[in-house]
Coordinates of C-alpha atoms in Angstrom, one line a residue:
X1 CA -11.8 46.1 97.9
X2 CA -14.8 47.5 95.9
X3 CA -14.0 47.1 92.2
X4 CA -17.0 49.1 91.1
X5 CA -15.5 52.4 92.0
X6 CA -12.9 53.1 89.3
X7 CA -12.7 56.8 89.7
X8 CA -10.0 57.8 92.2
X9 CA -11.4 59.5 95.2
X10 CA -9.7 62.2 97.2
X11 CA -7.9 61.2 100.3
X12 CA -10.0 62.0 103.4
X13 CA -9.1 65.1 105.3
X14 CA -7.2 64.0 108.5
X15 CA -9.2 64.6 111.6
X16 CA -7.2 67.1 113.7
X17 CA -6.1 65.9 117.1
X18 CA -8.3 67.3 119.9
X19 CA -6.7 70.5 121.4
X20 CA -5.7 70.1 124.9
X21 CA -6.7 72.7 127.4
X22 CA -4.0 75.3 128.0
X23 CA -3.8 75.7 131.8
X24 CA -0.5 77.0 133.1
X25 CA 0.8 74.8 135.9
X26 CA 1.1 76.7 139.3
X27 CA 4.5 76.8 140.9
X28 CA 5.4 74.1 143.4
X29 CA 5.5 75.4 147.0
X30 CA 6.1 73.5 150.2
X31 CA 7.2 74.7 153.6
X32 CA 9.1 71.5 154.2
X33 CA 11.3 71.9 151.2
X34 CA 12.7 69.2 148.8
X35 CA 13.9 65.7 149.5
X36 CA 16.0 63.5 147.2
X37 CA 17.6 66.5 145.3
X38 CA 20.9 66.8 147.2
X39 CA 19.6 69.9 148.9
X40 CA 18.6 71.7 145.7
X41 CA 15.3 73.6 145.5
X42 CA 13.4 72.8 142.3
X43 CA 11.1 75.1 140.3
X44 CA 9.0 74.3 137.3
X45 CA 11.3 76.6 135.3
X46 CA 14.2 74.3 136.1
X47 CA 12.2 71.5 134.5
X48 CA 11.0 73.3 131.3
X49 CA 11.4 71.0 128.4
X50 CA 10.7 67.9 130.4
X51 CA 7.4 66.1 130.9
X52 CA 6.5 66.4 134.6
X53 CA 4.2 64.1 136.5
X54 CA 3.1 65.4 140.0
X55 CA 2.2 62.6 142.4
X56 CA 0.1 64.0 145.2
X57 CA 0.4 61.4 148.0
X58 CA 0.5 60.9 151.7
X59 CA 2.3 58.0 153.3
X60 CA -0.6 56.7 155.3
X61 CA -2.6 56.0 152.1
X62 CA -2.4 52.4 150.7
X63 CA -3.7 53.6 147.3
X64 CA -0.8 56.1 147.2
X65 CA 1.7 53.3 147.9
X66 CA 0.1 51.3 145.0
X67 CA 0.7 54.3 142.7
X68 CA 4.3 54.5 143.7
X69 CA 4.7 50.9 142.6
X70 CA 2.7 51.5 139.4
X71 CA 4.9 54.4 138.3
X72 CA 8.3 52.6 138.7
X73 CA 8.4 51.1 135.2
X74 CA 7.3 54.3 133.6
X75 CA 9.9 56.2 135.6
X76 CA 12.6 53.9 134.3
X77 CA 11.5 53.7 130.7
X78 CA 11.1 57.4 130.2
X79 CA 13.8 58.7 132.5
X80 CA 15.5 60.9 129.9
X81 CA 12.3 62.8 129.1
X82 CA 10.0 62.6 132.2
X83 CA 10.4 63.7 135.7
X84 CA 8.2 62.4 138.5
X85 CA 7.8 64.7 141.5
X86 CA 6.1 63.6 144.7
X87 CA 4.1 66.3 146.4
X88 CA 3.6 65.0 150.0
X89 CA 0.3 66.3 151.2
X90 CA -0.5 65.1 154.7
X91 CA -3.8 63.9 156.1
X92 CA -2.7 63.2 159.7
X93 CA -0.8 65.6 162.0
X94 CA 2.1 63.2 162.2
X95 CA 2.5 63.2 158.5
X96 CA 3.1 67.0 158.6
X97 CA 6.3 66.4 160.5
X98 CA 9.3 66.7 158.2
X99 CA 11.3 63.8 159.7
X100 CA 8.3 61.6 159.2
X101 CA 8.3 62.5 155.5
X102 CA 12.0 61.8 155.3
X103 CA 11.4 58.4 156.8
X104 CA 8.5 57.5 154.6
X105 CA 10.5 58.5 151.5
X106 CA 13.1 55.9 152.4
X107 CA 10.7 53.4 153.8
X108 CA 8.7 53.2 150.6
X109 CA 11.8 53.4 148.3
X110 CA 10.7 56.6 146.6
X111 CA 13.4 57.2 143.9
X112 CA 12.4 60.7 142.7
X113 CA 12.3 64.2 144.3
X114 CA 9.6 64.8 146.9
X115 CA 8.2 68.2 147.9
X116 CA 7.2 68.3 151.6
X117 CA 4.1 70.4 151.6
X118 CA 2.8 70.2 155.2
X119 CA 0.4 73.1 154.8
X120 CA -1.2 71.7 151.5
X121 CA -0.2 74.9 149.6
X122 CA 0.5 73.1 146.3
X123 CA -2.5 70.8 146.9
X124 CA -4.7 73.8 147.0
X125 CA -3.1 75.5 144.0
X126 CA -3.9 72.4 141.9
X127 CA -7.4 72.0 143.4
X128 CA -6.7 68.4 144.4
X129 CA -9.4 66.6 146.3
X130 CA -8.1 63.0 146.6
X131 CA -5.1 60.9 147.6
X132 CA -3.6 59.9 145.3
X133 CA -3.9 62.3 142.4
X134 CA -1.6 62.5 139.4
X135 CA -1.1 65.7 137.3
X136 CA 0.7 65.7 134.0
X137 CA 2.5 68.9 132.9
X138 CA 3.8 69.2 129.3
X139 CA 7.3 70.5 128.4
X140 CA 6.0 74.0 128.0
X141 CA 4.6 74.1 131.5
X142 CA 0.9 73.5 130.9
X143 CA -1.3 71.0 132.8
X144 CA -2.6 68.5 130.2
X145 CA -4.2 65.8 132.4
X146 CA -5.3 64.9 135.9
X147 CA -6.1 61.4 137.3
X148 CA -7.4 60.5 140.7
X149 CA -6.9 57.0 142.3
X150 CA -4.8 54.1 141.0
X151 CA -4.7 52.1 137.8
X152 CA -3.8 55.0 135.5
X153 CA -0.1 54.2 134.7
X154 CA -1.0 52.7 131.3
X155 CA -3.0 55.8 130.2
X156 CA -0.3 58.2 131.5
X157 CA 2.5 56.3 129.7
X158 CA 0.5 56.6 126.5
X159 CA 0.1 60.3 127.0
X160 CA 3.8 60.6 127.8
X161 CA 4.7 58.9 124.5
X162 CA 2.4 61.3 122.6
X163 CA 3.9 64.3 124.4
X164 CA 7.4 63.1 123.6
X165 CA 6.6 62.9 119.9
X166 CA 4.7 66.2 119.8
X167 CA 7.4 68.2 121.6
X168 CA 10.3 66.5 119.8
X169 CA 8.8 67.7 116.6
X170 CA 8.3 71.2 118.0
X171 CA 11.8 71.3 119.4
X172 CA 10.5 71.9 122.9
X173 CA 11.5 68.6 124.4
X174 CA 14.7 68.5 126.4
X175 CA 16.3 65.1 127.2
X176 CA 18.8 64.3 129.9
X177 CA 19.2 63.1 133.5
X178 CA 16.6 64.0 136.1
X179 CA 17.1 65.9 139.3
X180 CA 16.9 62.8 141.6
X181 CA 19.9 62.5 144.0
X182 CA 20.0 59.3 146.1
X183 CA 20.4 59.9 149.8
X184 CA 23.2 58.3 151.8
X185 CA 22.3 54.8 153.1
X186 CA 22.3 54.3 156.9
X187 CA 23.6 51.1 158.5
X188 CA 21.2 49.4 161.0
X189 CA 20.3 45.8 161.6
X190 CA 16.7 46.4 160.9
X191 CA 15.2 49.1 158.5
X192 CA 11.6 50.1 159.2
X193 CA 10.5 46.7 160.6
X194 CA 6.8 46.1 160.3
X195 CA 5.6 43.2 162.5
X196 CA 7.0 40.7 165.0
X197 CA 6.3 37.2 166.2
X198 CA 7.6 35.1 169.1
X199 CA 8.7 31.6 167.9
X200 CA 7.7 29.4 170.9
X201 CA 9.9 26.5 170.1
X202 CA 13.1 28.6 170.3
X203 CA 12.0 31.7 172.3
X204 CA 13.5 33.8 169.4
X205 CA 11.7 36.6 167.7
X206 CA 10.9 36.8 164.0
X207 CA 10.6 40.3 162.5
X208 CA 9.5 41.5 159.1
X209 CA 12.3 43.8 158.0
X210 CA 10.0 45.5 155.6
X211 CA 12.2 48.0 153.7
X212 CA 15.0 45.5 153.3
X213 CA 12.5 42.9 151.9
X214 CA 13.5 40.3 154.5
X215 CA 12.5 38.4 157.5
X216 CA 15.0 38.5 160.4
X217 CA 15.3 36.1 163.3
X218 CA 16.6 37.7 166.4
X219 CA 17.7 36.1 169.6
X220 CA 15.6 36.3 172.7
X221 CA 17.3 39.6 173.6
X222 CA 15.6 41.2 170.6
X223 CA 18.9 42.6 169.2
X224 CA 21.2 39.8 168.1
X225 CA 20.7 38.8 164.5
X226 CA 20.6 35.0 164.0
X227 CA 19.3 34.6 160.5
X228 CA 18.0 36.6 157.5
X229 CA 15.4 35.1 155.1
X230 CA 14.9 36.8 151.8
X231 CA 12.1 34.6 150.5
X232 CA 14.0 33.0 147.6
X233 CA 14.4 29.7 149.4
X234 CA 12.8 26.8 147.4
X235 CA 12.1 29.1 144.5
X236 CA 9.3 31.0 146.2
X237 CA 10.4 34.4 145.0
X238 CA 11.9 37.3 146.9
X239 CA 9.8 39.0 149.6
X240 CA 8.7 42.5 148.7
X241 CA 8.0 44.7 151.8
X242 CA 6.7 41.9 154.0
X243 CA 4.5 42.9 156.9
X244 CA 2.2 40.6 159.0
X245 CA 3.3 37.3 160.6
X246 CA 1.1 34.6 162.2
X247 CA 1.9 31.2 163.7
X248 CA 0.0 28.2 162.3
X249 CA -0.8 25.2 164.5
X250 CA 1.9 23.1 162.7
X251 CA 4.6 25.6 163.6
X252 CA 4.9 27.3 160.2
X253 CA 4.6 31.0 159.9
X254 CA 2.2 32.8 157.6
X255 CA 3.8 35.9 156.0
X256 CA 1.8 38.8 154.5
X257 CA 4.1 39.6 151.5
X258 CA 2.5 42.9 151.0
X259 CA 3.8 44.4 147.8
X260 CA 3.9 41.0 146.1
X261 CA 0.1 40.7 147.0
X262 CA 0.7 37.2 148.3
X263 CA 0.6 35.0 151.4
X264 CA 3.7 32.9 151.9
X265 CA 4.6 30.3 154.5
X266 CA 8.0 30.1 156.3
X267 CA 9.1 27.0 158.1
X268 CA 11.5 27.9 160.9
X269 CA 12.8 24.3 161.1
X270 CA 13.7 23.7 157.5
X271 CA 13.9 27.4 156.3
X272 CA 11.6 26.6 153.4
X273 CA 9.4 29.4 152.0
X274 CA 6.4 28.6 149.8
X275 CA 3.6 30.7 148.2
X276 CA 0.2 29.8 149.6
X277 CA -2.2 32.5 148.2
X278 CA -2.2 35.2 145.5
X279 CA -1.2 35.3 141.9
X280 CA 1.4 38.0 142.5
X281 CA -0.8 40.6 140.8
X282 CA -3.0 43.2 142.5
X283 CA -6.7 42.4 142.7
X284 CA -9.0 44.7 140.8
X285 CA -12.8 45.2 140.8
X286 CA -14.6 42.5 139.0
X287 CA -12.0 39.8 139.7
X288 CA -12.9 36.7 141.7
X289 CA -13.1 37.1 145.5
X290 CA -13.1 33.5 146.4
X291 CA -11.7 30.2 145.0
X292 CA -8.4 28.3 144.9
X293 CA -6.0 30.5 146.7
X294 CA -3.3 30.5 144.1
X295 CA -5.8 31.5 141.4
X296 CA -7.2 34.5 143.2
X297 CA -5.4 37.9 143.3
X298 CA -4.9 39.7 146.6
X299 CA -4.4 43.4 147.3
X300 CA -1.7 44.5 149.8
X301 CA -2.3 42.0 152.6
X302 CA -0.9 43.9 155.7
X303 CA -1.5 41.5 158.6
X304 CA -2.6 38.0 159.4
X305 CA -4.0 36.1 162.3
X306 CA -5.1 32.5 163.0
X307 CA -8.7 32.5 164.1
X308 CA -11.5 29.9 164.0
X309 CA -9.4 27.5 162.0
X310 CA -8.5 30.0 159.2
X311 CA -5.9 32.6 158.5
X312 CA -7.7 36.0 158.6
X313 CA -6.1 38.6 156.4
X314 CA -6.2 42.4 156.8
X315 CA -6.5 43.2 153.1
X316 CA -5.5 46.9 153.4
X317 CA -5.5 47.5 149.7
X318 CA -9.3 46.9 149.3
X319 CA -10.5 47.8 152.8
X320 CA -11.7 44.3 153.6
X321 CA -10.9 41.2 155.7
X322 CA -10.3 38.0 153.8
X323 CA -9.8 34.4 155.1
X324 CA -7.5 31.6 153.9
X325 CA -8.3 28.0 154.7
X326 CA -5.1 25.9 154.7
X327 CA -7.0 22.6 154.5
X328 CA -8.9 23.4 151.4
X329 CA -6.4 25.8 150.0
X330 CA -9.1 28.4 149.3
X331 CA -9.5 32.1 150.0
X332 CA -12.7 34.2 150.5
X333 CA -13.9 37.6 151.4
X334 CA -14.8 37.5 155.1
X335 CA -15.9 41.1 155.8
X336 CA -16.1 44.5 154.1
X337 CA -17.5 45.8 150.8
X338 CA -14.4 47.6 149.4
X339 CA -16.0 50.9 150.3
X340 CA -13.7 53.0 152.6
X341 CA -15.2 54.2 155.8
X342 CA -16.5 53.2 159.2
X343 CA -19.8 51.3 159.1
X344 CA -20.6 48.5 161.6
X345 CA -23.0 45.6 161.1
X346 CA -23.1 42.2 159.4
X347 CA -19.7 41.4 157.9
X348 CA -20.9 41.6 154.3
X349 CA -22.2 45.1 154.8
X350 CA -19.5 46.6 157.0
X351 CA -17.0 49.2 155.8
X352 CA -13.4 49.3 156.8
X353 CA -10.6 51.8 156.0
X354 CA -7.2 50.2 155.4
X355 CA -7.2 47.5 158.2
X356 CA -3.6 47.0 159.1
X357 CA -3.4 45.0 162.4
X358 CA -5.2 41.8 163.6
X359 CA -5.2 39.9 166.9
X360 CA -7.4 36.9 167.8
X361 CA -8.7 36.6 171.3
X362 CA -11.3 33.9 171.9
X363 CA -14.6 34.8 170.2
X364 CA -13.2 38.2 169.0
X365 CA -10.9 39.2 166.2
X366 CA -9.5 42.6 167.0
X367 CA -8.8 45.0 164.0
X368 CA -6.6 48.1 163.9
X369 CA -8.5 50.0 161.2
X370 CA -5.8 52.6 160.4
X371 CA -7.5 55.2 158.2
X372 CA -10.4 55.7 160.5
X373 CA -8.1 55.7 163.5
X374 CA -10.3 53.0 165.0
X375 CA -10.2 49.8 167.1
X376 CA -12.8 47.4 165.8
X377 CA -13.7 43.8 166.2
X378 CA -15.5 40.9 164.5
X379 CA -17.6 38.7 166.8
X380 CA -18.5 35.0 166.6
X381 CA -21.6 35.7 164.6
X382 CA -19.6 37.7 161.9
X383 CA -20.8 41.1 163.0
X384 CA -18.4 44.0 163.0
X385 CA -18.3 46.5 165.9
X386 CA -16.3 49.6 166.7
X387 CA -14.7 50.0 170.2
X388 CA -12.8 53.3 169.5
X389 CA -13.0 55.6 166.5
X390 CA -15.3 58.1 164.9
X391 CA -14.5 58.2 161.2
X392 CA -12.0 59.1 158.4
X393 CA -11.2 62.6 159.6
X394 CA -11.3 62.5 163.4
X395 CA -8.2 61.5 165.3
X396 CA -6.0 62.6 168.1
X397 CA -4.6 61.4 171.5
X398 CA -7.3 61.4 174.1
X399 CA -7.9 58.9 176.8
X400 CA -11.1 58.1 178.8
X401 CA -14.4 56.6 177.8
X402 CA -14.1 54.7 174.5
X403 CA -16.8 56.8 172.8
X404 CA -14.8 59.9 173.4
X405 CA -11.2 58.5 173.1
X406 CA -9.1 59.2 170.0
X407 CA -6.3 57.3 168.2
X408 CA -4.1 58.4 165.3
X409 CA -3.6 55.8 162.5
X410 CA -2.9 52.7 164.6
X411 CA -1.2 49.8 162.7
X412 CA -1.1 47.1 165.3
X413 CA -3.2 45.4 168.0
X414 CA -2.2 42.9 170.6
X415 CA -4.5 40.8 172.9
X416 CA -3.3 41.0 176.6
X417 CA -3.8 38.2 179.2
X418 CA -6.4 40.2 181.2
X419 CA -8.7 40.4 178.2
X420 CA -7.7 44.0 177.4
X421 CA -6.1 45.1 174.1
X422 CA -2.8 46.9 173.5
X423 CA -3.0 49.2 170.5
X424 CA 0.1 50.3 168.6
X425 CA -1.0 53.9 168.1
X426 CA 1.4 54.6 165.4
X427 CA 1.1 58.3 164.6
X428 CA 0.8 59.1 168.3
X429 CA 4.1 57.3 169.0
X430 CA 2.3 55.5 171.9
X431 CA 1.1 52.2 173.2
X432 CA -2.5 52.4 174.2
X433 CA -4.9 50.1 176.0
X434 CA -8.6 49.4 175.6
X435 CA -10.4 47.6 178.4
X436 CA -13.7 46.0 177.2
X437 CA -15.0 45.7 180.8
X438 CA -14.8 49.3 181.7
X439 CA -15.0 50.6 178.1
X440 CA -12.0 53.0 178.8
X441 CA -8.9 53.8 176.9
X442 CA -5.6 54.6 178.6
X443 CA -2.0 55.2 177.5
X444 CA 0.6 52.6 178.5
X445 CA 3.8 54.2 177.0
X446 CA 4.8 57.2 175.1
X447 CA 8.0 58.3 173.3
X448 CA 7.9 55.3 170.9
X449 CA 8.7 56.1 167.3
X450 CA 5.9 54.9 164.9
X451 CA 5.2 51.7 166.8
X452 CA 3.6 49.3 164.3
X453 CA 3.2 46.1 166.3
X454 CA 3.8 44.5 169.7
X455 CA 4.2 41.0 171.0
X456 CA 4.0 39.5 174.5
X457 CA 7.1 37.9 175.8
X458 CA 6.5 36.6 179.3
X459 CA 5.6 39.6 181.5
X460 CA 7.0 42.0 179.0
X461 CA 5.7 43.5 175.8
X462 CA 8.1 43.9 172.9
X463 CA 7.2 46.9 170.7
X464 CA 8.2 47.2 167.0
X465 CA 9.5 50.8 166.9
X466 CA 9.4 51.0 163.1
X467 CA 11.0 54.5 162.7
X468 CA 13.7 53.8 165.2
X469 CA 14.5 50.5 163.4
X470 CA 14.5 48.4 166.5
X471 CA 12.5 46.3 169.0
X472 CA 11.9 47.9 172.4
X473 CA 11.1 45.8 175.5
X474 CA 8.7 47.3 178.0
X475 CA 7.4 46.0 181.3
X476 CA 3.6 46.0 181.2
X477 CA 2.8 48.9 183.6
X478 CA 0.2 48.6 186.4
X479 CA -0.6 52.3 186.1
X480 CA -1.4 54.0 182.8
X481 CA 0.6 57.0 181.7
X482 CA -1.3 60.3 181.8
X483 CA -1.1 62.5 178.7
X484 CA -2.6 65.8 177.7
X485 CA -5.7 65.2 175.6
X486 CA -5.4 66.4 172.0
X487 CA -8.1 66.1 169.3
X488 CA -7.5 66.8 165.6
X489 CA -9.3 66.9 162.3
X490 CA -7.6 66.5 159.0
X491 CA -5.8 69.6 157.7
X492 CA -7.9 69.6 154.6
X493 CA -10.2 72.6 154.6
X494 CA -13.9 71.8 154.3
X495 CA -15.5 72.6 150.9
X496 CA -18.2 75.2 151.3
X497 CA -21.3 74.1 149.5
X498 CA -24.6 76.0 149.2
X499 CA -27.7 74.7 151.0
X500 CA -30.3 72.8 149.0
X501 CA -29.5 71.0 145.8
X502 CA -25.9 70.2 145.0
X503 CA -24.7 69.0 141.6
X504 CA -22.1 66.3 141.9
X505 CA -20.1 65.6 138.8
X506 CA -17.4 62.9 138.5
X507 CA -15.2 63.9 135.6
X508 CA -14.1 61.0 133.4
X509 CA -12.6 61.3 130.0
X510 CA -11.4 58.0 128.5
X511 CA -7.6 58.2 128.0
X512 CA -6.3 58.6 124.5
X513 CA -6.7 55.5 122.5
X514 CA -9.4 54.1 124.7
X515 CA -13.2 54.2 124.9
X516 CA -15.8 53.3 127.5
X517 CA -16.5 49.5 127.5
X518 CA -20.2 49.2 127.0
X519 CA -20.3 45.7 125.6
X520 CA -22.1 44.3 128.7
X521 CA -24.1 47.4 129.8
X522 CA -23.1 50.6 131.5
X523 CA -19.4 50.8 132.3
X524 CA -19.6 53.4 135.0
X525 CA -20.8 53.3 138.6
X526 CA -21.3 56.0 141.2
X527 CA -22.0 55.4 144.9
X528 CA -22.8 58.3 147.2
X529 CA -23.3 58.4 150.9
X530 CA -22.5 60.7 153.8
X531 CA -21.4 60.9 157.4
X532 CA -23.7 61.6 159.1
X533 CA -26.2 59.9 156.8
X534 CA -28.8 62.6 157.4
X535 CA -26.6 65.1 155.5
X536 CA -28.1 63.8 152.3
X537 CA -31.9 64.1 152.2
X538 CA -32.2 62.8 148.6
X539 CA -29.7 61.3 146.1
X540 CA -27.7 58.8 148.2
X541 CA -27.1 55.3 146.8
X542 CA -25.8 53.6 143.7
X543 CA -26.3 54.4 140.0
X544 CA -24.6 54.2 136.7
X545 CA -24.4 57.9 135.8
X546 CA -21.3 59.8 136.9
X547 CA -23.4 62.9 137.5
X548 CA -26.0 63.3 140.1
X549 CA -28.1 65.9 141.9
X550 CA -28.3 65.5 145.6
X551 CA -30.4 67.4 148.1
X552 CA -28.7 68.4 151.4
X553 CA -30.8 68.3 154.6
X554 CA -31.2 71.9 155.8
X555 CA -30.9 70.7 159.4
X556 CA -27.3 69.4 158.9
X557 CA -24.6 72.0 158.5
X558 CA -21.5 69.9 158.1
X559 CA -20.3 66.4 157.4
X560 CA -18.4 64.2 154.9
X561 CA -19.6 63.2 151.5
X562 CA -18.4 59.7 150.5
X563 CA -18.2 59.3 146.8
X564 CA -17.0 56.1 145.1
X565 CA -16.7 56.1 141.3
X566 CA -15.7 53.4 138.8
X567 CA -15.3 53.5 135.0
X568 CA -14.1 50.8 132.6
X569 CA -12.4 51.6 129.3
X570 CA -10.9 49.4 126.6
X571 CA -8.2 50.1 124.0
X572 CA -10.0 51.5 120.9
X573 CA -8.4 49.5 118.1
X574 CA -10.9 47.8 115.7
X575 CA -8.2 45.5 114.4
X576 CA -7.7 44.0 117.9
X577 CA -10.2 41.3 118.6
X578 CA -9.3 41.1 122.3
X579 CA -8.5 44.7 123.4
X580 CA -7.0 45.3 126.8
X581 CA -9.4 46.8 129.3
X582 CA -8.7 49.1 132.3
X583 CA -10.7 49.8 135.4
X584 CA -10.4 53.4 136.8
X585 CA -11.7 53.7 140.4
X586 CA -11.5 56.2 143.2
X587 CA -13.1 56.8 146.6
X588 CA -13.3 60.4 147.9
X589 CA -14.1 61.6 151.4
X590 CA -14.9 65.3 151.0
X591 CA -15.5 67.3 154.2
X592 CA -18.2 69.8 153.5
X593 CA -19.7 72.8 155.3
X594 CA -23.1 74.1 154.2
X595 CA -23.1 77.9 154.0
X596 CA -24.9 80.6 152.0
X597 CA -22.6 81.6 149.1
X598 CA -21.1 78.1 148.9
X599 CA -20.6 76.1 145.7
X600 CA -23.7 74.6 144.0
X601 CA -21.5 72.1 142.0
X602 CA -18.9 69.7 143.3
X603 CA -16.6 68.3 140.6
X604 CA -14.3 65.4 141.3
X605 CA -11.8 64.4 138.6
X606 CA -11.4 60.7 138.0
X607 CA -9.5 61.2 134.8
X608 CA -9.2 64.2 132.4
X609 CA -9.7 67.9 133.1
X610 CA -12.9 69.6 134.4
X611 CA -14.0 71.8 131.5
X612 CA -16.7 73.7 133.5

């Protein structure tokens, strides 16, 4: 206190809170109608007086699944004031099927209403450009915030708390139960199983019963349940949506415990379950990528395979392959940069897009790279190659030469005895085959419902029909099935941009109560590239500014802009010596078409509202 100043001074004038933009929220429209409402159609008028959070998601997207998990606590804590509404906005053709959305809503345990919007009507009304995107609507029906990507739950909960206080004082907040109606459960032995493994000592089958958070051991018939394992044995903690399974040389099974972000071991002899890798928390940019396995966080490990003396991990959550060494007890990044896309080359430079299936075959590790609808492999020199696949937005069901063939979001890959590879072509409901010798793709079987894995059992192949909740045994056919060729591109309309110079702005406003963390230099990063690379004549590469001018090549009329942005913010409380910090990150793939009269500015919202 300064004793020299004895004259009382007037109290400082309070700084008024910044006025939020008043943008009326468009109505919610979706041809598929509403799920989880007991058949009731919802409108924004029905929800007036409540805080509404729109979650634009699609069920193929691992980042969207992360956001579903991030929102669960907020959803419970503010259930009397806040309503979360999923707006399912498909990327793939299969995701536009209504039953597929019904299945996904159960599969991923979505406990709030979901609007099925197969034609992206509401997506367009809200000018959304990325999965996932969260939009906050206040109790009076105005949009007050938008966030792209994951990691925003903390900021949104703070905003919800502010909106509760503001509208309680105004008398515009209405408390009560939300519109969610739980659907009737269905009795089946398995529920959306993920992966399967033959246990050679017994001839039985081990299956990850993903939605029920269990492993299930089935008899050799693939139907009779012998045992259920929930993961709590020996205090290892319950499984949470387990997926991949791989056999270790000592007979134990490695389990990719996906939503727990861990690897666990299961001993079929003793029944013991143990944690081998992962802290139980999701990995974020800037955290260690190698070290003692129990001290390094993982991110949605989806599949595992034993190859070259290590457990290789399809780390779907960060678009990489990792490896775990049981002898040293350490993990490391083995391939991928965390950028999402299809780029071949040395492992440290390659790009993946949600790798979800692995199979070791001699000097090759096969990879089902789901978001690029691609079959890829890593060779003995740690170089990544693509056998089938063109990029993030090209998919379909087309056989023939591999450079022309198309898949649709495959989740599994199985090495066959003749050196070929069976692909669980999930969204085409098919089992496909790639033959490295001829370089051709054929179809082995159709009329499978979302096959997610397959395992060889003698002369048969047992397919995990995830959406039929069963294993299906097939005889490996000598002749391939003939199907009519179909090619697709994503339903997202290309953004029309003007030729020449394009202003790219990533909008980021630090959430209320936070500020950019500049203690150690710039706290933002922007990476821009394109497919084809020639689309950008100038301006590609990495920088620290979230705005950039790029020059489009006049000889390229369409393509995809790949934009990756990151911003770090910390709680702005001078009294707190160790403020909590938060990383906001999002990757965009924006299809563009160069045309006269197109936009000369492209705005992508990371957090906040675009004021221009």
